[in-house]
Structure formats: structure tokens, C-alpha cells
mmCIF file of C-alpha atoms in Angstrom:
data_model
loop_
_atom_site.group_PDB
_atom_site.id
_atom_site.type_symbol
_atom_site.label_atom_id
_atom_site.label_comp_id
_atom_site.label_asym_id
_atom_site.label_seq_id
_atom_site.Cartn_x
_atom_site.Cartn_y
_atom_site.Cartn_z
ATOM 1 C CA UNK A 1 99.852 91.327 103.391
ATOM 2 C CA UNK A 2 99.845 94.420 105.531
ATOM 3 C CA UNK A 3 100.663 94.325 109.243
ATOM 4 C CA UNK A 4 99.004 96.774 111.619
ATOM 5 C CA UNK A 5 100.305 97.898 114.975
ATOM 6 C CA UNK A 6 97.918 99.349 117.542
ATOM 7 C CA UNK A 7 100.346 102.214 118.200
ATOM 8 C CA UNK A 8 99.627 103.362 114.606
ATOM 9 C CA UNK A 9 95.844 103.355 115.051
ATOM 10 C CA UNK A 10 94.334 106.807 114.583
ATOM 11 C CA UNK A 11 92.203 106.978 117.735
ATOM 12 C CA UNK A 12 90.036 110.024 117.015
ATOM 13 C CA UNK A 13 88.885 109.086 113.508
ATOM 14 C CA UNK A 14 88.529 105.387 114.374
ATOM 15 C CA UNK A 15 85.760 106.292 116.840
ATOM 16 C CA UNK A 16 83.573 107.225 113.871
ATOM 17 C CA UNK A 17 84.133 103.959 111.983
ATOM 18 C CA UNK A 18 81.644 101.091 111.940
ATOM 19 C CA UNK A 19 82.526 98.209 114.275
ATOM 20 C CA UNK A 20 85.628 96.329 113.144
ATOM 21 C CA UNK A 21 87.053 99.191 111.062
ATOM 22 C CA UNK A 22 89.849 101.574 112.017
ATOM 23 C CA UNK A 23 91.927 104.359 110.541
ATOM 24 C CA UNK A 24 95.680 103.731 110.500
ATOM 25 C CA UNK A 25 98.549 106.216 110.261
ATOM 26 C CA UNK A 26 100.921 103.478 109.047
ATOM 27 C CA UNK A 27 100.968 99.806 108.107
ATOM 28 C CA UNK A 28 103.935 97.517 107.514
ATOM 29 C CA UNK A 29 104.453 95.270 104.513
ATOM 30 C CA UNK A 30 104.844 91.583 105.319
ATOM 31 C CA UNK A 31 107.245 90.976 102.403
ATOM 32 C CA UNK A 32 109.037 93.160 99.881
ATOM 33 C CA UNK A 33 106.937 92.276 96.874
ATOM 34 C CA UNK A 34 104.678 94.387 94.677
ATOM 35 C CA UNK A 35 101.552 95.857 96.221
ATOM 36 C CA UNK A 36 98.737 97.515 94.368
ATOM 37 C CA UNK A 37 96.909 100.824 94.365
ATOM 38 C CA UNK A 38 93.533 100.215 92.726
ATOM 39 C CA UNK A 39 91.091 102.953 91.729
ATOM 40 C CA UNK A 40 87.514 101.670 91.736
ATOM 41 C CA UNK A 41 84.559 103.655 90.426
ATOM 42 C CA UNK A 42 81.455 102.838 92.453
ATOM 43 C CA UNK A 43 78.007 103.607 91.037
ATOM 44 C CA UNK A 44 75.786 105.247 93.648
ATOM 45 C CA UNK A 45 72.556 103.242 93.714
ATOM 46 C CA UNK A 46 70.557 105.776 95.736
ATOM 47 C CA UNK A 47 71.445 108.585 93.329
ATOM 48 C CA UNK A 48 70.564 106.692 90.136
ATOM 49 C CA UNK A 49 66.986 107.983 90.177
ATOM 50 C CA UNK A 50 68.323 111.550 89.952
ATOM 51 C CA UNK A 51 71.574 111.014 87.995
ATOM 52 C CA UNK A 52 72.356 107.666 86.330
ATOM 53 C CA UNK A 53 76.026 108.683 86.102
ATOM 54 C CA UNK A 54 76.437 109.433 89.824
ATOM 55 C CA UNK A 55 79.492 107.651 91.179
ATOM 56 C CA UNK A 56 82.474 108.023 93.455
ATOM 57 C CA UNK A 57 86.015 106.775 92.962
ATOM 58 C CA UNK A 58 87.575 104.907 95.840
ATOM 59 C CA UNK A 59 91.223 103.959 96.212
ATOM 60 C CA UNK A 60 92.064 100.562 97.679
ATOM 61 C CA UNK A 61 95.497 99.251 98.703
ATOM 62 C CA UNK A 62 95.782 95.542 97.915
ATOM 63 C CA UNK A 63 98.594 93.175 98.872
ATOM 64 C CA UNK A 64 97.888 90.231 96.537
ATOM 65 C CA UNK A 65 97.507 90.121 92.749
ATOM 66 C CA UNK A 66 94.731 87.510 93.005
ATOM 67 C CA UNK A 67 92.646 90.001 95.000
ATOM 68 C CA UNK A 68 93.214 92.555 92.220
ATOM 69 C CA UNK A 69 92.013 90.006 89.656
ATOM 70 C CA UNK A 70 88.957 89.268 91.812
ATOM 71 C CA UNK A 71 87.891 92.922 91.507
ATOM 72 C CA UNK A 72 87.722 92.486 87.716
ATOM 73 C CA UNK A 73 85.881 89.178 87.992
ATOM 74 C CA UNK A 74 83.437 90.034 90.776
ATOM 75 C CA UNK A 75 80.547 90.550 88.344
ATOM 76 C CA UNK A 76 79.377 93.580 90.323
ATOM 77 C CA UNK A 77 77.771 96.059 87.921
ATOM 78 C CA UNK A 78 77.988 98.835 90.497
ATOM 79 C CA UNK A 79 81.792 98.926 90.468
ATOM 80 C CA UNK A 80 84.419 99.295 87.758
ATOM 81 C CA UNK A 81 88.192 99.185 88.102
ATOM 82 C CA UNK A 82 89.525 102.462 86.685
ATOM 83 C CA UNK A 83 93.232 101.767 87.041
ATOM 84 C CA UNK A 84 95.871 99.735 88.835
ATOM 85 C CA UNK A 85 99.310 100.921 89.866
ATOM 86 C CA UNK A 86 101.916 98.718 91.462
ATOM 87 C CA UNK A 87 104.578 99.737 93.902
ATOM 88 C CA UNK A 88 107.574 97.640 92.849
ATOM 89 C CA UNK A 89 110.345 96.928 95.408
ATOM 90 C CA UNK A 90 113.897 97.937 94.588
ATOM 91 C CA UNK A 91 115.195 94.371 94.176
ATOM 92 C CA UNK A 92 112.688 93.785 91.336
ATOM 93 C CA UNK A 93 112.876 97.234 89.765
ATOM 94 C CA UNK A 94 116.673 97.293 90.082
ATOM 95 C CA UNK A 95 116.451 100.901 91.169
ATOM 96 C CA UNK A 96 117.470 102.888 94.201
ATOM 97 C CA UNK A 97 114.125 102.408 95.951
ATOM 98 C CA UNK A 98 110.510 101.505 95.390
ATOM 99 C CA UNK A 99 109.052 102.451 91.988
ATOM 100 C CA UNK A 100 105.403 103.230 91.218
ATOM 101 C CA UNK A 101 104.230 102.040 87.787
ATOM 102 C CA UNK A 102 100.875 101.832 85.993
ATOM 103 C CA UNK A 103 99.961 98.225 85.216
ATOM 104 C CA UNK A 104 98.807 97.469 81.661
ATOM 105 C CA UNK A 105 98.379 93.687 81.946
ATOM 106 C CA UNK A 106 98.511 90.760 84.346
ATOM 107 C CA UNK A 107 99.868 87.479 82.989
ATOM 108 C CA UNK A 108 100.168 83.974 84.441
ATOM 109 C CA UNK A 109 102.160 80.862 83.747
ATOM 110 C CA UNK A 110 101.800 77.321 85.063
ATOM 111 C CA UNK A 111 105.204 76.181 86.268
ATOM 112 C CA UNK A 112 106.074 72.609 87.331
ATOM 113 C CA UNK A 113 106.725 72.186 91.048
ATOM 114 C CA UNK A 114 108.896 69.098 90.639
ATOM 115 C CA UNK A 115 106.259 66.909 92.255
ATOM 116 C CA UNK A 116 104.225 64.403 90.277
ATOM 117 C CA UNK A 117 101.523 66.289 88.343
ATOM 118 C CA UNK A 118 102.295 69.378 90.404
ATOM 119 C CA UNK A 119 101.993 72.847 88.902
ATOM 120 C CA UNK A 120 102.085 76.269 90.461
ATOM 121 C CA UNK A 121 100.577 79.417 88.957
ATOM 122 C CA UNK A 122 103.102 82.220 88.653
ATOM 123 C CA UNK A 123 101.950 85.781 87.994
ATOM 124 C CA UNK A 124 103.692 88.557 86.082
ATOM 125 C CA UNK A 125 102.978 92.272 85.763
ATOM 126 C CA UNK A 126 103.406 94.253 82.572
ATOM 127 C CA UNK A 127 103.620 98.020 82.938
ATOM 128 C CA UNK A 128 102.703 100.837 80.571
ATOM 129 C CA UNK A 129 106.450 101.584 80.314
ATOM 130 C CA UNK A 130 107.041 98.074 78.958
ATOM 131 C CA UNK A 131 108.675 96.685 82.101
ATOM 132 C CA UNK A 132 107.805 93.166 83.218
ATOM 133 C CA UNK A 133 108.017 91.879 86.769
ATOM 134 C CA UNK A 134 107.264 88.599 88.538
ATOM 135 C CA UNK A 135 104.739 89.152 91.332
ATOM 136 C CA UNK A 136 106.777 86.967 93.659
ATOM 137 C CA UNK A 137 110.402 88.132 93.805
ATOM 138 C CA UNK A 138 111.444 84.596 94.748
ATOM 139 C CA UNK A 139 110.339 83.271 91.352
ATOM 140 C CA UNK A 140 113.330 82.660 89.124
ATOM 141 C CA UNK A 141 111.293 82.343 85.964
ATOM 142 C CA UNK A 142 112.287 84.322 82.916
ATOM 143 C CA UNK A 143 109.275 86.202 81.594
ATOM 144 C CA UNK A 144 110.303 85.735 77.971
ATOM 145 C CA UNK A 145 110.825 81.974 78.236
ATOM 146 C CA UNK A 146 107.627 81.148 80.115
ATOM 147 C CA UNK A 147 104.401 80.235 78.343
ATOM 148 C CA UNK A 148 102.219 83.117 79.370
ATOM 149 C CA UNK A 149 98.443 83.443 79.480
ATOM 150 C CA UNK A 150 96.912 86.908 79.537
ATOM 151 C CA UNK A 151 94.590 87.107 82.546
ATOM 152 C CA UNK A 152 93.624 90.770 82.462
ATOM 153 C CA UNK A 153 94.331 93.682 80.142
ATOM 154 C CA UNK A 154 93.962 96.948 82.032
ATOM 155 C CA UNK A 155 92.898 100.219 80.559
ATOM 156 C CA UNK A 156 93.639 103.615 82.013
#
């Protein structure tokens, strides 16, 4: 999740937004876990009579992998996900700071919770560089030992 602070609201540009929308100079991350930069190609319906290929590409920042998956499964013909990058925190990437990587696949595994008939879905990211990360840094599941199900293969 992203946290907004009214002191970071961009006053001038926000005046031109529809009700309920604002421009922000900065947002804070709720937790140090991966967050996603998603490029979405949107088909322009009004322009289709003139040019069937008319579209724009929008960039969306998303805090949860399930919301990324929902973009692929929305069924909307007017939008297509063009690419997903993940900003990986330093404790997962084992680097000296956050690392930006292109995502090539999203995997899931059902892990027992320890309660009777209880299972929890755990997500993993696979990058184009071959790195693999749990979406939740608190998960102590080894990627290689978990039974994985491919949820989404991404193309660039």
C-alpha cells in the first residue's frame, strides 16, 4: 500500500483533477516489499473510427501482486498489459538498495497455515535476469522446494 500525506499534495495540478483525484509529489510505502510499475496500453475507443490502432500507454504504480494479476484477468479488450517491472527492496535483493527488475512470470504456491485444512497462497516473482523473489519478505518458503503453479507469464 502507498500512504499519502497532504503536505505532499501538488495543489496547483490537483485543481484540474476530477473530484476525488489528486496529484502527489511523494507517497510512502507501507511496508518494504516489492511494488510494481505496470505499463498498460489503452485502446482509444473514440479514435477507432479513424485509426483502429490508436492507443496510449499509461503507467500505473501498484502495491499488491493480486492487483497486477487482476489487470491480466480483467477481460477488458480495450487494455493490454505491455510490461511489469518490480522494485525489489534491499533485504530481498540482497543488494545495497532497491533494485528495479523486469518481471517474466508470477508464480503461486499453496502453503499450509498449521490450522486444520488451512492453506495460504504465497506468490513469487521471476525476473528476466533469472532471479526469484517471494512477494512477501516475511515468507520463509524456499522457491525451489515449493510446488509452484504458473499464474501469469509476462511478455515484454
